[in-house]
Structures are given as structure tokens and as C-alpha cells.
PDB file of C-alpha atoms in Angstrom:
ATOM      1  CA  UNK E   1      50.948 116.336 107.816  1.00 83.00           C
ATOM      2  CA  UNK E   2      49.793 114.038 111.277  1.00 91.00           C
ATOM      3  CA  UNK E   3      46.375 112.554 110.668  1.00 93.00           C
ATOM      4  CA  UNK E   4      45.167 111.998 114.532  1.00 95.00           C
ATOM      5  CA  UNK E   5      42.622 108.904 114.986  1.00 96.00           C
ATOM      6  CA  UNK E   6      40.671 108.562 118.103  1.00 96.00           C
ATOM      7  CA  UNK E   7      39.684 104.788 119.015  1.00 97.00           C
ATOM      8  CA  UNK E   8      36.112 104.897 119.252  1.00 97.00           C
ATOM      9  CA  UNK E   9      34.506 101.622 121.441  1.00 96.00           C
ATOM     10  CA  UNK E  10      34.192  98.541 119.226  1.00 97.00           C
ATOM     11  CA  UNK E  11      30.668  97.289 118.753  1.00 96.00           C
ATOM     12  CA  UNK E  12      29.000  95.296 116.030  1.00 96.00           C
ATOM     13  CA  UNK E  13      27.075  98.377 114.568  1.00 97.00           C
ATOM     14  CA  UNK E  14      30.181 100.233 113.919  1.00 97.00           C
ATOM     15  CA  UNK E  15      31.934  97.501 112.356  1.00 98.00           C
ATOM     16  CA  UNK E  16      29.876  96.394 110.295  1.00 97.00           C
ATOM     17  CA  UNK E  17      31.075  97.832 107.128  1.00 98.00           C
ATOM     18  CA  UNK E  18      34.548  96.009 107.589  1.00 98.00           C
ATOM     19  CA  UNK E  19      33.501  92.656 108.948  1.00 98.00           C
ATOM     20  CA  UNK E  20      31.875  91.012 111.951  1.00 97.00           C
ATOM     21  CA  UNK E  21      32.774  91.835 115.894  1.00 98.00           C
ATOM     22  CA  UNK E  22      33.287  88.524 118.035  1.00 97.00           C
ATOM     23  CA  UNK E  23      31.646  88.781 121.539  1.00 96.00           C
ATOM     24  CA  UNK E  24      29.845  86.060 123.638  1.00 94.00           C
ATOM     25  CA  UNK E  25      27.744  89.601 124.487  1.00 93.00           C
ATOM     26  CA  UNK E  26      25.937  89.487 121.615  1.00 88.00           C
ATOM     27  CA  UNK E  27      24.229  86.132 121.234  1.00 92.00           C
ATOM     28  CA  UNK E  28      22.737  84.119 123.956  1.00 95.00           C
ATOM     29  CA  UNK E  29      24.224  80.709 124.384  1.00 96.00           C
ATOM     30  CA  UNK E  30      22.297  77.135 123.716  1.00 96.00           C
ATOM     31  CA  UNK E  31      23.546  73.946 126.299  1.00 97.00           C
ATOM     32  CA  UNK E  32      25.792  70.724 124.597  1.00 97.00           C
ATOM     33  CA  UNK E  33      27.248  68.175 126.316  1.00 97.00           C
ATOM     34  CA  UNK E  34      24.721  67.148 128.587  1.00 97.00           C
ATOM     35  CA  UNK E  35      24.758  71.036 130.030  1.00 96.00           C
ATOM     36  CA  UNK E  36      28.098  70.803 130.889  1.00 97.00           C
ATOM     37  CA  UNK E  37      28.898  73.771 127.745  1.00 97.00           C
ATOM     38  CA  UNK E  38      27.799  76.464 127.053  1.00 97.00           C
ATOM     39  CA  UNK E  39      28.239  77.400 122.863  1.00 96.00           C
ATOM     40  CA  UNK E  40      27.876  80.166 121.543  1.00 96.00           C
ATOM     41  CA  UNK E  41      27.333  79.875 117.970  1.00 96.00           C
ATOM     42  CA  UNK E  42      28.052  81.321 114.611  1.00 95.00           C
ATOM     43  CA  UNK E  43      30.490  84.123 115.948  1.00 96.00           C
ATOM     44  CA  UNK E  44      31.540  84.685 113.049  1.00 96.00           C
ATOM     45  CA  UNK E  45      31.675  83.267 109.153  1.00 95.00           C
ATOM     46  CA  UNK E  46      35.417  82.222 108.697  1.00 95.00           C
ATOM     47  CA  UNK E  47      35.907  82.687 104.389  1.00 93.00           C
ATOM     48  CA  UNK E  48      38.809  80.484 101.926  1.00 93.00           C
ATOM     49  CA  UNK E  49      38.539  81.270  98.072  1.00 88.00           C
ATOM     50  CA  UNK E  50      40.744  79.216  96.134  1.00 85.00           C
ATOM     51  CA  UNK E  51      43.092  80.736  94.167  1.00 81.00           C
ATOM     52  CA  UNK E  52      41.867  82.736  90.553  1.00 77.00           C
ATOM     53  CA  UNK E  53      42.276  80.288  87.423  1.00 72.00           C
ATOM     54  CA  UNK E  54      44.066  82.552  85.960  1.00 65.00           C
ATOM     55  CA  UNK E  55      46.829  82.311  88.624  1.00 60.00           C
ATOM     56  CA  UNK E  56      49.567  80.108  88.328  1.00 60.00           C
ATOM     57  CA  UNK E  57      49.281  79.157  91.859  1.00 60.00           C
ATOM     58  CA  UNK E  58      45.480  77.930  90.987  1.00 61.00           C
ATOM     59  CA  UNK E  59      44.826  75.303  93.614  1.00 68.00           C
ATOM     60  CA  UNK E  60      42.654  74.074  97.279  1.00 84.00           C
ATOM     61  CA  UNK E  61      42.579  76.270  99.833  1.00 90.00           C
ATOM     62  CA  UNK E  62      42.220  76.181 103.471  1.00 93.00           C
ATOM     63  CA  UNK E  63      40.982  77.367 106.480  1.00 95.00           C
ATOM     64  CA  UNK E  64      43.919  77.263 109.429  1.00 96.00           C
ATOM     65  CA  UNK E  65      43.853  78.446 112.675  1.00 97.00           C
ATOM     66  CA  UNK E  66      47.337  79.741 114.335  1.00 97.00           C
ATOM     67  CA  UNK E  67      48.743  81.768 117.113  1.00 98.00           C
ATOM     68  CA  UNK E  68      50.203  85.161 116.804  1.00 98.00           C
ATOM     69  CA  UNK E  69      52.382  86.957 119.692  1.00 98.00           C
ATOM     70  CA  UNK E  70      51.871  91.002 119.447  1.00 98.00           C
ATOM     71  CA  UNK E  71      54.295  93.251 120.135  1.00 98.00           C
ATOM     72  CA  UNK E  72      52.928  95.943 122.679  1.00 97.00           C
ATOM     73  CA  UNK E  73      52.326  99.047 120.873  1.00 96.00           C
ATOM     74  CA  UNK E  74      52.637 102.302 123.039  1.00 94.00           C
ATOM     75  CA  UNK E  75      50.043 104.984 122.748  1.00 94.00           C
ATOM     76  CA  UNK E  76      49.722 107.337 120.614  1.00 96.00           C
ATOM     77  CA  UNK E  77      50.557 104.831 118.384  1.00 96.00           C
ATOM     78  CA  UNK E  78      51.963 105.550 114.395  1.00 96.00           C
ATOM     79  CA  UNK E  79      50.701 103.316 111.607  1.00 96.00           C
ATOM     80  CA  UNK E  80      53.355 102.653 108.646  1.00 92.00           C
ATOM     81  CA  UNK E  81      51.227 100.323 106.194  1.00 97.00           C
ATOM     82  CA  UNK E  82      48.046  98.675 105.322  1.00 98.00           C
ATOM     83  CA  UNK E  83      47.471  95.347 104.780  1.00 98.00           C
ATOM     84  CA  UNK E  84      44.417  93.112 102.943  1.00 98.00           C
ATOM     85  CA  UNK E  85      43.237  89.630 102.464  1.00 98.00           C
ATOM     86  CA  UNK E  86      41.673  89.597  98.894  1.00 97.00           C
ATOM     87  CA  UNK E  87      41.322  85.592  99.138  1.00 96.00           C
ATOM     88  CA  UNK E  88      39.618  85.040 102.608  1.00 97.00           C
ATOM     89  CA  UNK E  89      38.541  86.357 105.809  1.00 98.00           C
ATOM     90  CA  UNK E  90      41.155  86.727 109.206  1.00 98.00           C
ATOM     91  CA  UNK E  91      39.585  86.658 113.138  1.00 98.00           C
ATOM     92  CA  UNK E  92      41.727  87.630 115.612  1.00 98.00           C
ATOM     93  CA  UNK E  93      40.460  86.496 119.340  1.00 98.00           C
ATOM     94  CA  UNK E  94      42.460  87.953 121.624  1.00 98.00           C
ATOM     95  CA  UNK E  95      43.504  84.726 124.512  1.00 98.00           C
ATOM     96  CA  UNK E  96      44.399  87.057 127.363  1.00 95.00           C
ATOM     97  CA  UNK E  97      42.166  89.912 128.527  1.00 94.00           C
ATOM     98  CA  UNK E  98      43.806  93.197 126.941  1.00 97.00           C
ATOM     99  CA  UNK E  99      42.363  95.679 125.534  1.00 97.00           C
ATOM    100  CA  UNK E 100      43.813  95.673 121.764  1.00 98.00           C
ATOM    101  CA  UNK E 101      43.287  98.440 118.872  1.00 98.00           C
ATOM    102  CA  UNK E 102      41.668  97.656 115.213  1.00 98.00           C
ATOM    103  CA  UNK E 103      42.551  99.812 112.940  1.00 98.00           C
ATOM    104  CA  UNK E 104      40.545  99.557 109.253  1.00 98.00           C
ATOM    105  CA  UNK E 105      39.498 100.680 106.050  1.00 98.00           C
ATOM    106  CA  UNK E 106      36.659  99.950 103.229  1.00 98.00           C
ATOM    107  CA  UNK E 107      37.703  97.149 100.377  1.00 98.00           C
ATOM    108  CA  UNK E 108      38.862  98.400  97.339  1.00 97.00           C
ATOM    109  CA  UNK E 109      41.910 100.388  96.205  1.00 96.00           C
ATOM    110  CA  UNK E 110      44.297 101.792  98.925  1.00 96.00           C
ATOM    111  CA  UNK E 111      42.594 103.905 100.623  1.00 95.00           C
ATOM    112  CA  UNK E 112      43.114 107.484 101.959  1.00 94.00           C
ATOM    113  CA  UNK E 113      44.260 108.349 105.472  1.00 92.00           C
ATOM    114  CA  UNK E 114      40.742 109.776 105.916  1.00 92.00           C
ATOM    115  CA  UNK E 115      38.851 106.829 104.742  1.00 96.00           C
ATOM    116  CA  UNK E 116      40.557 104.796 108.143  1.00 98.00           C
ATOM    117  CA  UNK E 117      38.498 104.307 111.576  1.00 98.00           C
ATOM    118  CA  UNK E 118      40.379 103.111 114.603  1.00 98.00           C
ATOM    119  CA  UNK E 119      38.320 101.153 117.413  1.00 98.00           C
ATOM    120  CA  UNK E 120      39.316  99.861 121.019  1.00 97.00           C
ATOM    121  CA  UNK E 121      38.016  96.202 121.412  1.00 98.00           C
ATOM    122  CA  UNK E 122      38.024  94.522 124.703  1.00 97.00           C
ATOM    123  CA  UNK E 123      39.992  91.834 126.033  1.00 97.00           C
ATOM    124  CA  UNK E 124      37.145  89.858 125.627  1.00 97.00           C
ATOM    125  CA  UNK E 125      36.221  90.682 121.774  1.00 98.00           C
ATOM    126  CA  UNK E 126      37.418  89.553 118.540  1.00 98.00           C
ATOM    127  CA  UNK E 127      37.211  90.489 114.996  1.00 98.00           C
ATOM    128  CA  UNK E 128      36.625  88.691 111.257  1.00 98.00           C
ATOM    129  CA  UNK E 129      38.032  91.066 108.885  1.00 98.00           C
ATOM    130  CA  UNK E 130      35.989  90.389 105.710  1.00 98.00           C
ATOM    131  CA  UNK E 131      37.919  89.245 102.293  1.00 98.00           C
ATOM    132  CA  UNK E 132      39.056  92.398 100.699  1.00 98.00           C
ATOM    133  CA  UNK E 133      39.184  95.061 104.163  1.00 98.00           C
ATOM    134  CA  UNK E 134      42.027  97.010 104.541  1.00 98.00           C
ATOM    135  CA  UNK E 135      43.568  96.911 107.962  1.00 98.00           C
ATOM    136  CA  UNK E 136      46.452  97.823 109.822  1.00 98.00           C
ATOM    137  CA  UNK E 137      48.795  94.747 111.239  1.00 98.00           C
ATOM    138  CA  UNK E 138      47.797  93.620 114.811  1.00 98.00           C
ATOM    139  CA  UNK E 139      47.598  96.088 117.852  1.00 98.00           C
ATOM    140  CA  UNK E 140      48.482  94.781 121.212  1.00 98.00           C
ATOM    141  CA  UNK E 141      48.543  96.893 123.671  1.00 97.00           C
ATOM    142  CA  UNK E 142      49.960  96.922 127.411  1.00 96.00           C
ATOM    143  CA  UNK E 143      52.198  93.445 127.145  1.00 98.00           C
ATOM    144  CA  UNK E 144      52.757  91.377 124.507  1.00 98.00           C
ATOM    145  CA  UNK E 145      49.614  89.008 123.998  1.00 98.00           C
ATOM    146  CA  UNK E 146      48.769  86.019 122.133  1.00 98.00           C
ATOM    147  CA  UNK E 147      46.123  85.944 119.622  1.00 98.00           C
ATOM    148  CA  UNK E 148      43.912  83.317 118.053  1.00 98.00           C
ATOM    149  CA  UNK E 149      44.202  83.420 114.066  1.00 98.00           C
ATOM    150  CA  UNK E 150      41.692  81.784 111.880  1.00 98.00           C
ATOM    151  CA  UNK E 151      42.819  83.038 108.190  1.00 97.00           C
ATOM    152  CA  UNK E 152      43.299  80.902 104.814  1.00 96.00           C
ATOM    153  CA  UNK E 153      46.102  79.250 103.573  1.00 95.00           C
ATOM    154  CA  UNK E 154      46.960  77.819 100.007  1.00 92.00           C
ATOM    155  CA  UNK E 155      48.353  79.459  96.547  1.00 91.00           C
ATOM    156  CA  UNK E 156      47.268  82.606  95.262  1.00 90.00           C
ATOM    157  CA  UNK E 157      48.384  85.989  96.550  1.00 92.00           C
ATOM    158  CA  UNK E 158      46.202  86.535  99.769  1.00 95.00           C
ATOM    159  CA  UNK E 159      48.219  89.534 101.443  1.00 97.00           C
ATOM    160  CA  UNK E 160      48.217  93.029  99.673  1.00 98.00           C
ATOM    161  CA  UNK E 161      50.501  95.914 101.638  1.00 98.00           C
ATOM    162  CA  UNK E 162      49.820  99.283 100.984  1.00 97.00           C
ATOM    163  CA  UNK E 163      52.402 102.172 102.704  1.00 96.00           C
ATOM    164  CA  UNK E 164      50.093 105.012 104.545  1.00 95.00           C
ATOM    165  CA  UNK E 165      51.435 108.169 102.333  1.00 91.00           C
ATOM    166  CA  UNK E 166      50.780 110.605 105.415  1.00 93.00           C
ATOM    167  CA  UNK E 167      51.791 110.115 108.968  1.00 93.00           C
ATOM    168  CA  UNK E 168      47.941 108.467 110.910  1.00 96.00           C
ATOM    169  CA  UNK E 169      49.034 108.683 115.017  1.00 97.00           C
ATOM    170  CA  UNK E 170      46.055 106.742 116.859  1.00 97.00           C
ATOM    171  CA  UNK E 171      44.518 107.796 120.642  1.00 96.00           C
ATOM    172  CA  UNK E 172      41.571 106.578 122.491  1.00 93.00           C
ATOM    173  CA  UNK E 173      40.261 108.454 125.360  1.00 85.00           C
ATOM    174  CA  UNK E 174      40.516 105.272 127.980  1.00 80.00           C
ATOM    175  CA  UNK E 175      41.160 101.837 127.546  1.00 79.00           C
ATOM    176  CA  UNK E 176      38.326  99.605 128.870  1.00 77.00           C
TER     177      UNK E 176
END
């Protein structure tokens, strides 16, 4: 059986349950620097837990901020897997302006294919998957774009992969 998701626009209301949208957009910047910068601040709440004590790999955590290069995904696209962060939050900012899919699902145990909501997020619009939300690996779409990672590093199992048991083909009605 095909499961078809349509992308729905990504705004902070809608995401909500999974994490926090990033978007200049939504907050009105305050002057630094002499008013030379603009910041807008507080996008987002970046999260490290150290590792459980009953782990082996007990031990300091950190907050590290990296570069991924996406693949361009065609549309529809398939989805294969889940994956969560139980140990800390992820943001992806996209650096070029594509439009990029999120694809996610409430904490907890693997969820089912019906439990998943796809969005389309702008080339200008980021998103802070909270500890624990399931979510498909990144989208790019149109070329292959770079992508601003700010996720935690240290001991302790922080990635949890779950196979999607029926076949989940995403859409969107127009890319923005």
C-alpha cells in the first residue's frame, strides 16, 4: 500500500508539535554593532543532554555546528526510514535559497505512516527538530544544497533509525 503526503507550507503554528521553525519573519530584529547588524534573536533553543548514567558511554556533551551537502531529491519523492535524536535537538538552515521538504513525526515509539506530516519550507527557513522527533533524513530539493547543522555531539546513542513498514511518496502542490 502507497501512503501519499502532500507538503503543506511550513509555518511556526504547524510545527509546533515537532520543534521550532527558523525565520527572520517572525521576530523583529534589535541593532548591535553600532547599527551596523541587524540580530535577530533566540531563533531557536539549540538542546545537548549528556549521555544516561547508566550508559557506558556516560560523559560531556556538546553542541557543534557542521555543514551538510543534500542530495537533490526528485518529486514525488519515497521515504525509506525514520530517524531521531533522543539526546539533543538538530537545526537545519538551509545556506542557499531552495525550497527544501521536512518530513516529521511525534516523539515516542516509531510511529505509523499516518502519524507523519510533510511541510515545504522556504529557502529562507530553518528548522530545530526537538530531542526525541521523528524525522525523515534531509530533503533538498532542485540542486544539491548546503545546510547549516547545529546538533550534539559526545557518547551516548543520539541517532535512532526506524524503517517506514509501508511505502509514504511525498507531493506539494508548488514549491515557493
Amino acid at each position: 500500500m502507497t501512503i501519499t503526503l502532500t507538503a503543506e507550507p511550513l509555518t511556526a503554528k504547524r510545527f509546533a508539535a515537532f520543534g521550532s521553525v527558523i525565520d527572520t519573519r517572525s521576530t523583529d530584529p534589535f541593532p548591535i554593532n553600532n547599527g551596523l547588524t541587524e540580530r535577530y534573536h533566540r531563533l531557536a533553543v539549540a538542546t545537548a543532554e549528556p549521555a544516561p548514567a547508566s550508559s557506558a558511554d556516560e560523559g560531556q556533551a556538546e553542541t557543534i555546528i557542521s555543514i551538510f551537502l543534500g542530495q537533490p531529491y526528485s518529486l514525488p519523492a519515497e521515504l525509506w526510514m525514520l530517524e531521531r535524536h533522543p539526546l539533543g535537538s538538530q537545526a537545519f538552515m538551509p545556506l542557499e535559497q531552495r525550497p527544501w521538504l521536512v518530513v516529521v513525526a511525534p516523539a515516542g515509539e516509531p510511529p505509523a505512516a499516518t502519524a507523519l506530516r510533510a511541510f515545504i519550507a522556504r529557502g529562507d527557513q530553518g528548522v530545530n527538530y526537538a530531542a526525541g522527533v521523528w524525522h525523515h533524513p534531509l530533503i533538498a530539493l532542485q540542486a544539491a544544497s548546503q545546510f547549516l547543522v547545529v546538533d550534539r555531539d559526545g557518547p551516548g546513542n543520539n541517532c535512532d533509525e526506524a524503517p517506514l513498514e509501508e511505502t509514504i511518496v511525498v507531493t506539494t502542490t508548488e514549491l515557493p
